[in-house]
Short mmCIF file of C-alpha atoms in Angstrom, two decimals:
data_model
loop_
_atom_site.label_atom_id
_atom_site.label_comp_id
_atom_site.label_asym_id
_atom_site.label_seq_id
_atom_site.Cartn_x
_atom_site.Cartn_y
_atom_site.Cartn_z
CA MET F 1325 0.00 0.00 0.00
CA VAL F 1326 1.39 3.38 -1.02
CA LEU F 1327 1.11 6.51 1.11
CA GLU F 1328 -1.22 8.84 -0.82
CA ASP F 1329 -2.70 12.27 -0.13
CA SER F 1330 -6.17 10.73 -0.04
CA GLU F 1331 -5.28 8.58 2.95
CA CYS F 1332 -7.02 10.91 5.41
CA ASP F 1333 -9.26 13.13 3.34
CA SER F 1334 -11.91 13.31 6.05
CA VAL F 1335 -11.82 16.02 8.70
CA PHE F 1336 -8.54 15.61 10.52
CA GLU F 1337 -8.66 15.91 14.30
CA PRO F 1338 -5.54 14.36 15.85
CA HIS F 1339 -5.71 12.82 19.29
CA VAL F 1340 -3.64 14.83 21.81
CA THR F 1341 -1.92 13.27 24.84
CA GLU F 1342 -0.01 15.16 27.56
CA ASP F 1343 2.52 13.43 29.77
CA TYR F 1344 5.47 14.07 32.06
CA VAL F 1345 8.38 11.76 31.28
CA ASP F 1346 10.84 10.81 34.03
CA THR F 1347 14.47 11.02 32.92
CA ALA F 1348 17.82 10.88 34.68
CA PHE F 1349 17.86 14.69 34.63
CA GLY F 1350 14.33 15.56 35.66
CA LYS F 1351 10.79 15.43 34.29
CA LEU F 1352 10.09 16.60 30.74
CA HIS F 1353 6.66 17.82 29.73
CA CYS F 1354 5.66 16.18 26.43
CA VAL F 1355 2.63 16.63 24.19
CA LEU F 1356 1.88 13.95 21.59
CA SER F 1357 -0.49 14.83 18.76
CA GLY F 1358 -1.69 12.14 16.38
CA THR F 1359 -1.44 8.36 16.20
CA GLN F 1360 1.88 6.60 15.80
CA LYS F 1361 2.50 4.66 12.59
CA HIS F 1362 4.76 1.64 12.93
CA ASN F 1363 6.47 2.19 9.57
CA ARG F 1364 7.09 5.94 9.87
CA PRO F 1365 9.12 8.17 12.19
CA ILE F 1366 7.52 10.74 14.43
CA ILE F 1367 8.20 14.48 14.18
CA LEU F 1368 9.81 15.56 17.45
CA THR F 1369 10.12 19.25 18.25
CA PHE F 1370 12.32 21.07 20.75
CA HIS F 1371 11.87 24.78 21.48
CA ASP F 1372 14.32 27.64 21.99
CA VAL F 1373 15.23 29.43 25.23
CA GLY F 1374 12.47 31.73 26.49
CA LEU F 1375 9.76 29.82 24.62
CA ASN F 1376 7.61 26.78 25.24
CA TYR F 1377 6.33 24.52 22.50
CA LYS F 1378 3.23 26.64 21.92
CA ALA F 1379 5.05 29.95 21.55
CA CYS F 1380 7.73 28.36 19.39
CA PHE F 1381 5.68 26.12 17.08
CA GLU F 1382 1.96 26.86 17.30
CA SER F 1383 1.99 29.28 14.34
CA LEU F 1384 3.60 26.56 12.25
CA PHE F 1385 1.46 23.60 13.24
CA ALA F 1386 -1.80 25.56 13.25
CA HIS F 1387 -1.24 26.60 9.64
CA GLU F 1388 -3.63 25.00 7.14
CA ASP F 1389 -0.82 23.70 4.92
CA MET F 1390 0.70 21.75 7.81
CA LYS F 1391 -2.21 19.31 7.75
CA GLU F 1392 -0.66 17.67 4.69
CA ILE F 1393 2.15 16.59 6.97
CA THR F 1394 0.47 16.03 10.32
CA ARG F 1395 -2.21 13.74 8.92
CA HIS F 1396 0.61 11.34 7.98
CA PHE F 1397 3.01 11.95 10.87
CA PRO F 1398 2.30 12.26 14.60
CA VAL F 1399 4.06 15.12 16.36
CA LEU F 1400 5.74 14.99 19.76
CA HIS F 1401 6.53 18.34 21.40
CA VAL F 1402 9.19 18.09 24.11
CA GLU F 1403 9.80 20.88 26.63
CA ALA F 1404 12.93 21.36 28.73
CA PRO F 1405 12.49 21.03 32.51
CA GLY F 1406 10.41 23.85 33.96
CA GLN F 1407 9.70 25.56 30.62
CA GLN F 1408 6.06 24.55 30.18
CA GLU F 1409 3.12 26.88 30.82
CA GLU F 1410 2.39 27.54 34.50
CA ALA F 1411 5.54 25.70 35.55
CA LYS F 1412 6.45 25.84 39.20
CA THR F 1413 9.90 27.08 40.13
CA LEU F 1414 12.40 24.25 40.03
CA SER F 1415 13.64 23.08 43.42
CA SER F 1416 16.71 24.82 44.80
CA SER F 1417 18.35 21.38 45.05
CA TYR F 1418 17.68 20.62 41.40
CA VAL F 1419 20.69 20.90 39.10
CA PHE F 1420 19.58 21.94 35.63
CA PRO F 1421 21.02 19.58 33.00
CA THR F 1422 23.80 20.59 30.65
CA MET F 1423 22.94 20.70 26.96
CA ASP F 1424 24.63 17.32 26.51
CA GLN F 1425 22.57 15.86 29.34
CA LEU F 1426 19.42 17.45 27.95
CA SER F 1427 20.02 15.72 24.62
CA GLU F 1428 20.36 12.38 26.42
CA THR F 1429 16.94 12.81 28.04
CA LEU F 1430 15.45 12.21 24.60
CA THR F 1431 16.40 8.52 24.79
CA SER F 1432 14.07 8.21 27.79
CA VAL F 1433 11.35 10.13 25.93
CA LEU F 1434 11.55 7.83 22.91
CA LYS F 1435 11.51 4.76 25.15
CA HIS F 1436 8.51 6.10 27.10
CA PHE F 1437 6.44 6.53 23.94
CA GLY F 1438 7.76 3.40 22.25
CA LEU F 1439 9.42 5.27 19.39
CA ARG F 1440 12.20 3.93 17.19
CA SER F 1441 13.10 6.97 15.09
CA ILE F 1442 12.34 10.67 14.71
CA ILE F 1443 12.46 13.58 12.32
CA GLY F 1444 13.77 16.34 14.57
CA LEU F 1445 12.56 19.95 14.33
CA GLY F 1446 14.40 22.34 16.65
CA VAL F 1447 14.93 26.08 17.06
CA GLY F 1448 17.97 27.72 18.66
CA ALA F 1449 18.82 25.82 21.83
CA GLY F 1450 16.38 23.10 20.74
CA ALA F 1451 18.22 22.75 17.42
CA TYR F 1452 21.47 22.25 19.33
CA VAL F 1453 19.89 19.60 21.57
CA LEU F 1454 18.56 17.65 18.58
CA ALA F 1455 21.87 17.87 16.69
CA LYS F 1456 23.71 16.56 19.74
CA PHE F 1457 21.21 13.72 20.06
CA ALA F 1458 21.66 12.81 16.38
CA LEU F 1459 25.46 12.76 16.76
CA ASN F 1460 25.25 10.35 19.69
CA HIS F 1461 22.30 8.27 18.43
CA PRO F 1462 22.37 8.36 14.62
CA ASP F 1463 20.25 5.22 14.31
CA MET F 1464 17.33 7.00 16.01
CA VAL F 1465 17.21 10.03 13.70
CA ASP F 1466 15.88 9.93 10.12
CA GLY F 1467 16.37 13.64 9.49
CA LEU F 1468 16.85 17.03 11.14
CA VAL F 1469 15.36 20.46 10.48
CA LEU F 1470 17.46 22.92 12.47
CA ILE F 1471 16.41 26.57 12.70
CA ASN F 1472 18.93 29.12 14.00
CA ILE F 1473 21.45 26.53 15.17
CA ASN F 1474 24.69 27.78 16.70
CA PRO F 1475 27.32 24.99 16.72
CA HIS F 1476 29.89 27.02 18.66
CA ALA F 1477 30.68 27.17 22.34
CA GLU F 1478 30.54 30.58 23.97
CA GLY F 1479 34.01 32.14 23.85
CA LEU F 1480 35.58 34.14 26.67
CA MET F 1481 34.46 37.45 25.19
CA ASP F 1482 30.95 36.07 24.65
CA THR F 1483 30.84 34.90 28.26
CA MET F 1484 31.95 38.30 29.55
CA ALA F 1485 29.41 40.03 27.35
CA SER F 1486 26.70 37.69 28.64
CA LYS F 1487 27.64 38.48 32.25
CA LEU F 1488 27.55 42.19 31.52
CA THR F 1489 24.18 41.80 29.85
CA GLU F 1490 22.83 39.97 32.91
CA TRP F 1491 23.87 42.91 35.07
CA THR F 1492 22.49 45.63 32.84
CA HIS F 1493 19.45 44.06 31.14
CA THR F 1494 16.33 42.27 32.26
CA LEU F 1495 15.89 38.60 31.33
CA PRO F 1496 13.20 39.34 28.69
CA ASP F 1497 15.50 41.85 26.96
CA THR F 1498 18.36 39.33 26.97
CA ILE F 1499 16.15 36.62 25.44
CA ILE F 1500 14.80 39.07 22.85
CA ALA F 1501 18.37 39.88 21.77
CA HIS F 1502 19.05 36.15 21.48
CA MET F 1503 16.04 35.55 19.21
CA PHE F 1504 15.85 38.71 17.10
CA GLY F 1505 18.32 40.90 15.23
CA LYS F 1506 18.77 44.63 15.82
CA VAL F 1507 16.82 45.60 12.70
CA GLU F 1508 13.80 43.57 13.72
CA ILE F 1509 13.92 44.83 17.30
CA GLN F 1510 13.93 48.42 16.07
CA THR F 1511 11.36 48.10 13.27
CA ASN F 1512 8.87 45.48 14.46
CA GLN F 1513 8.00 46.76 17.89
CA ASP F 1514 4.60 45.05 18.03
CA LEU F 1515 6.15 41.61 17.57
CA ILE F 1516 8.90 42.32 20.07
CA ALA F 1517 6.35 43.57 22.61
CA THR F 1518 4.34 40.38 22.12
CA TYR F 1519 7.29 38.11 22.85
CA ARG F 1520 8.51 40.25 25.73
CA HIS F 1521 5.00 39.97 27.23
CA HIS F 1522 5.07 36.19 26.71
CA ILE F 1523 8.45 35.80 28.42
CA THR F 1524 7.36 38.02 31.31
CA THR F 1525 3.89 36.60 31.95
CA ASN F 1526 3.81 33.03 30.59
CA MET F 1527 7.26 31.74 31.50
CA ASN F 1528 8.77 31.04 34.90
CA GLN F 1529 11.64 33.54 34.99
CA ALA F 1530 13.84 31.53 37.35
CA ASN F 1531 13.48 28.39 35.24
CA VAL F 1532 14.18 30.25 31.99
CA THR F 1533 17.32 31.70 33.55
CA GLN F 1534 18.60 28.19 34.34
CA PHE F 1535 17.88 26.97 30.80
CA PHE F 1536 19.58 30.01 29.29
CA ARG F 1537 22.68 29.59 31.45
CA SER F 1538 22.88 25.94 30.44
CA TYR F 1539 22.71 26.98 26.78
CA LEU F 1540 25.41 29.64 27.22
CA SER F 1541 27.64 26.98 28.83
CA ARG F 1542 27.29 24.56 25.91
CA SER F 1543 30.30 22.90 24.33
CA ALA F 1544 31.05 23.14 20.61
CA LEU F 1545 29.08 20.70 18.49
CA GLU F 1546 32.35 19.15 17.25
CA VAL F 1547 31.34 18.29 13.72
CA GLU F 1548 33.66 18.18 10.74
CA ARG F 1549 33.01 18.10 7.01
CA PRO F 1550 33.95 14.70 5.51
CA VAL F 1551 36.75 14.64 2.94
CA PRO F 1552 35.54 13.93 -0.62
CA ASP F 1553 37.24 10.55 -1.01
CA GLY F 1554 35.90 9.32 2.32
CA SER F 1555 39.32 8.04 3.37
CA VAL F 1556 39.18 9.74 6.78
CA ASN F 1557 36.40 9.09 9.28
CA VAL F 1558 35.13 12.29 10.86
CA ARG F 1559 32.40 13.05 13.36
CA THR F 1560 29.43 14.53 11.54
CA LEU F 1561 25.66 14.27 11.25
CA LYS F 1562 24.83 11.12 9.31
CA CYS F 1563 21.21 12.00 8.58
CA SER F 1564 19.81 14.41 5.99
CA THR F 1565 19.75 17.89 7.49
CA LEU F 1566 17.92 21.09 6.56
CA LEU F 1567 19.35 24.28 8.07
CA VAL F 1568 16.98 27.27 8.13
CA VAL F 1569 17.66 30.91 9.02
CA GLY F 1570 16.06 34.27 8.27
CA ASP F 1571 18.30 36.93 6.78
CA PHE F 1572 17.52 39.33 9.65
CA SER F 1573 18.35 36.73 12.29
CA PRO F 1574 21.30 37.14 14.67
CA ALA F 1575 22.06 33.47 13.95
CA VAL F 1576 22.96 33.91 10.26
CA GLU F 1577 26.74 33.57 10.67
CA PRO F 1578 26.60 30.55 13.03
CA VAL F 1579 24.14 28.76 10.73
CA VAL F 1580 26.29 29.39 7.66
CA ASP F 1581 29.35 28.16 9.55
CA CYS F 1582 27.46 25.06 10.66
CA ASN F 1583 26.59 24.38 7.03
CA SER F 1584 30.28 24.58 6.11
CA LYS F 1585 31.10 21.87 8.68
CA LEU F 1586 28.47 19.32 7.60
CA ASN F 1587 28.39 16.77 4.81
CA PRO F 1588 27.39 18.75 1.67
CA THR F 1589 25.69 15.69 0.16
CA LYS F 1590 23.31 15.47 3.11
CA THR F 1591 22.88 19.12 4.09
CA THR F 1592 20.80 21.92 2.61
CA LEU F 1593 20.84 25.54 3.79
CA LEU F 1594 17.75 27.71 3.38
CA LYS F 1595 18.32 31.40 4.02
CA MET F 1596 14.92 33.06 3.88
CA ALA F 1597 14.84 36.57 2.45
CA ASP F 1598 12.94 39.34 4.27
CA CYS F 1599 12.59 37.01 7.24
CA GLY F 1600 13.28 37.65 10.91
CA GLY F 1601 14.57 35.67 13.82
CA LEU F 1602 11.73 33.14 13.91
CA PRO F 1603 11.09 31.86 10.35
CA GLN F 1604 8.47 29.37 11.54
CA VAL F 1605 6.47 32.30 12.93
CA ASP F 1606 7.39 34.90 10.31
CA GLN F 1607 6.80 32.80 7.19
CA PRO F 1608 5.17 29.53 8.26
CA ALA F 1609 3.79 28.61 4.82
CA LYS F 1610 7.25 28.77 3.24
CA VAL F 1611 8.84 26.78 6.06
CA ILE F 1612 6.11 24.15 5.68
CA GLU F 1613 6.71 23.81 1.95
CA ALA F 1614 10.44 23.39 2.55
CA LEU F 1615 9.58 20.79 5.19
CA LYS F 1616 7.44 18.91 2.66
CA TYR F 1617 10.35 18.78 0.24
CA PHE F 1618 12.63 17.60 2.99
CA ILE F 1619 10.32 14.82 4.16
CA GLN F 1620 9.73 13.72 0.59
CA GLY F 1621 13.49 13.47 0.14
CA LEU F 1622 13.53 11.06 3.09
CA GLY F 1623 11.13 8.79 1.19
CA TYR F 1624 7.78 10.03 2.49
CA LEU F 1625 4.95 12.28 1.25
CA SER F 1626 5.44 11.21 -2.35
CA SER F 1627 2.15 12.80 -3.41
CA ALA F 1628 2.38 16.02 -1.40
CA SER F 1629 1.50 19.24 -3.19
CA MET F 1630 4.61 21.39 -3.55
CA THR F 1631 3.88 23.50 -6.62
CA ARG F 1632 4.48 26.89 -5.03
CA LEU F 1633 7.84 25.99 -3.51
CA ARG F 1634 9.00 24.43 -6.76
CA SER F 1635 8.25 27.67 -8.62
CA ARG F 1636 10.11 29.73 -6.01
CA THR F 1637 13.20 27.57 -5.93
CA SER F 1638 13.56 26.72 -9.63
CA SER F 1639 16.18 29.43 -10.05
CA SER F 1640 17.94 28.91 -6.72
CA THR F 1641 21.66 29.57 -6.51
CA SER F 1642 24.48 27.90 -4.64
CA SER F 1643 25.87 31.27 -3.56
CA PHE F 1644 24.76 32.35 -0.10
CA ASP F 1645 24.91 36.02 -1.00
CA GLY F 1646 23.80 35.61 -4.61
CA ALA F 1647 21.57 38.14 -6.27
CA ARG F 1648 17.89 37.76 -5.44
CA SER F 1649 14.69 39.28 -6.69
CA ARG F 1650 13.33 42.15 -4.62
CA SER F 1651 9.95 42.44 -6.30
CA HIS F 1652 7.68 42.49 -3.27
CA THR F 1653 4.23 41.08 -2.71
CA ASN F 1654 1.84 41.80 0.12
CA ASP F 1655 0.14 38.42 0.42
CA SER F 1656 2.14 37.14 3.41
CA GLN F 1657 1.46 37.76 7.07
CA ARG F 1658 3.54 37.46 10.18
CA GLY F 1659 2.15 35.04 12.73
CA GLY F 1660 2.08 36.03 16.37
CA LEU F 1661 1.56 34.43 19.72
CA PRO F 1662 -2.10 33.44 20.11
CA SER F 1663 -2.34 35.34 23.38
CA ALA F 1664 -1.30 38.59 21.79
CA GLY F 1665 -3.73 38.50 18.88
CA THR F 1666 -1.47 40.65 16.74
CA GLU F 1667 -0.56 40.08 13.12
CA LYS F 1668 1.45 42.42 10.99
CA GLN F 1669 1.40 42.60 7.19
CA ARG F 1670 4.84 42.25 5.65
CA HIS F 1671 6.18 42.41 2.12
CA HIS F 1672 8.09 39.38 0.93
CA SER F 1673 10.06 38.82 -2.24
CA ASP F 1674 8.82 36.21 -4.71
CA ASN F 1675 12.17 34.54 -4.46
CA ALA F 1676 11.88 34.15 -0.69
CA MET F 1677 14.59 31.58 -0.14
CA GLU F 1678 18.22 31.17 -1.02
CA VAL F 1679 19.38 27.56 -1.20
CA SER F 1680 23.03 26.81 -0.68
CA HIS F 1681 22.70 23.29 -2.06
CA ALA F 1682 21.49 23.91 -5.59
CA ASN F 1683 20.53 20.32 -6.38
CA MET F 1684 16.91 20.37 -5.26
CA ASP F 1685 16.31 17.00 -6.93
CA ARG F 1686 17.32 15.44 -3.61
CA PHE F 1687 14.25 17.08 -2.06
CA THR F 1688 11.87 16.38 -4.92
CA LYS F 1689 12.71 12.82 -5.87
CA SER F 1690 9.66 10.61 -6.23
CA SER F 1691 9.49 8.11 -3.37
CA GLN F 1692 6.89 5.72 -2.03
CA VAL F 1693 6.39 4.15 1.37
CA ALA F 1694 4.83 0.78 2.01
CA CYS F 1695 2.10 0.80 4.61
#
């Protein structure tokens, strides 16, 4: 039996299960949406610092186009200790896990839900956690979609700057600077106010501080690009990987550097034009279409509709800073946190993505999955 688009044409209402999973480093709040399929991986998400799964991913998964994916794949949202809504302050005796330890908690999560493999979707700190998990457990990861990943450890100057920031800025301001670039902070004040309000009112400040300090204390990802002849074994991600970043994001340089360290035959970089620090919120439809291509390249979603993305990427270039069209349209909207109820019209170029790996055939190859 072949996986077809008509498989679930009826009204799709996934079953949602909430659970707290015990791990060696504390309890993790997890939300499972959908029914597991024995012959397919699950999509597992991990959020960034200052966000929970709703603030980080709800704009993406609530989008109409996402149903093409979620009707075929269950989704498991994982939240770091104490980062869920209405979380109580972590005990004073509790030692917040390092980023390495946080990545290892995912083995307990997969075991708890009886999962064998995942397609990871992470943002910022969550992207780092998933990449670390894939390095240590490559057999459990089919693919990774990493938004705003920073593979570097904090240097001495970065650490000093972070300490100075802690002394002179509030936690919400520090998190805002982590997520958004200067241009976006100055020009999109409604969005920034929405996320500052979220961090202040919906997140436990003490718990967020512990998560952020853990992230700032991370080690380097320690990946190395394989040599062309394959004569030297190097440590690298073995799964197909899609790196995503907005061109106004403060994470542009780290993401580009990460791309330079990974296997070019398995890695694709999408730099989204006219896009801010949270592409999945800023331009969810375009992220979803890229995700469809990516999943199809893994051998799934062979019948998914991807006409619009194909037309946008047909003239993609391998140059990161290559020339791009700036003819703007006004048919895209920026998503916001549901609690804020604010949406801001933005102009986006027709050529909204730059693809560092020009061979898009790897995304669009026709594949079928036996059911």
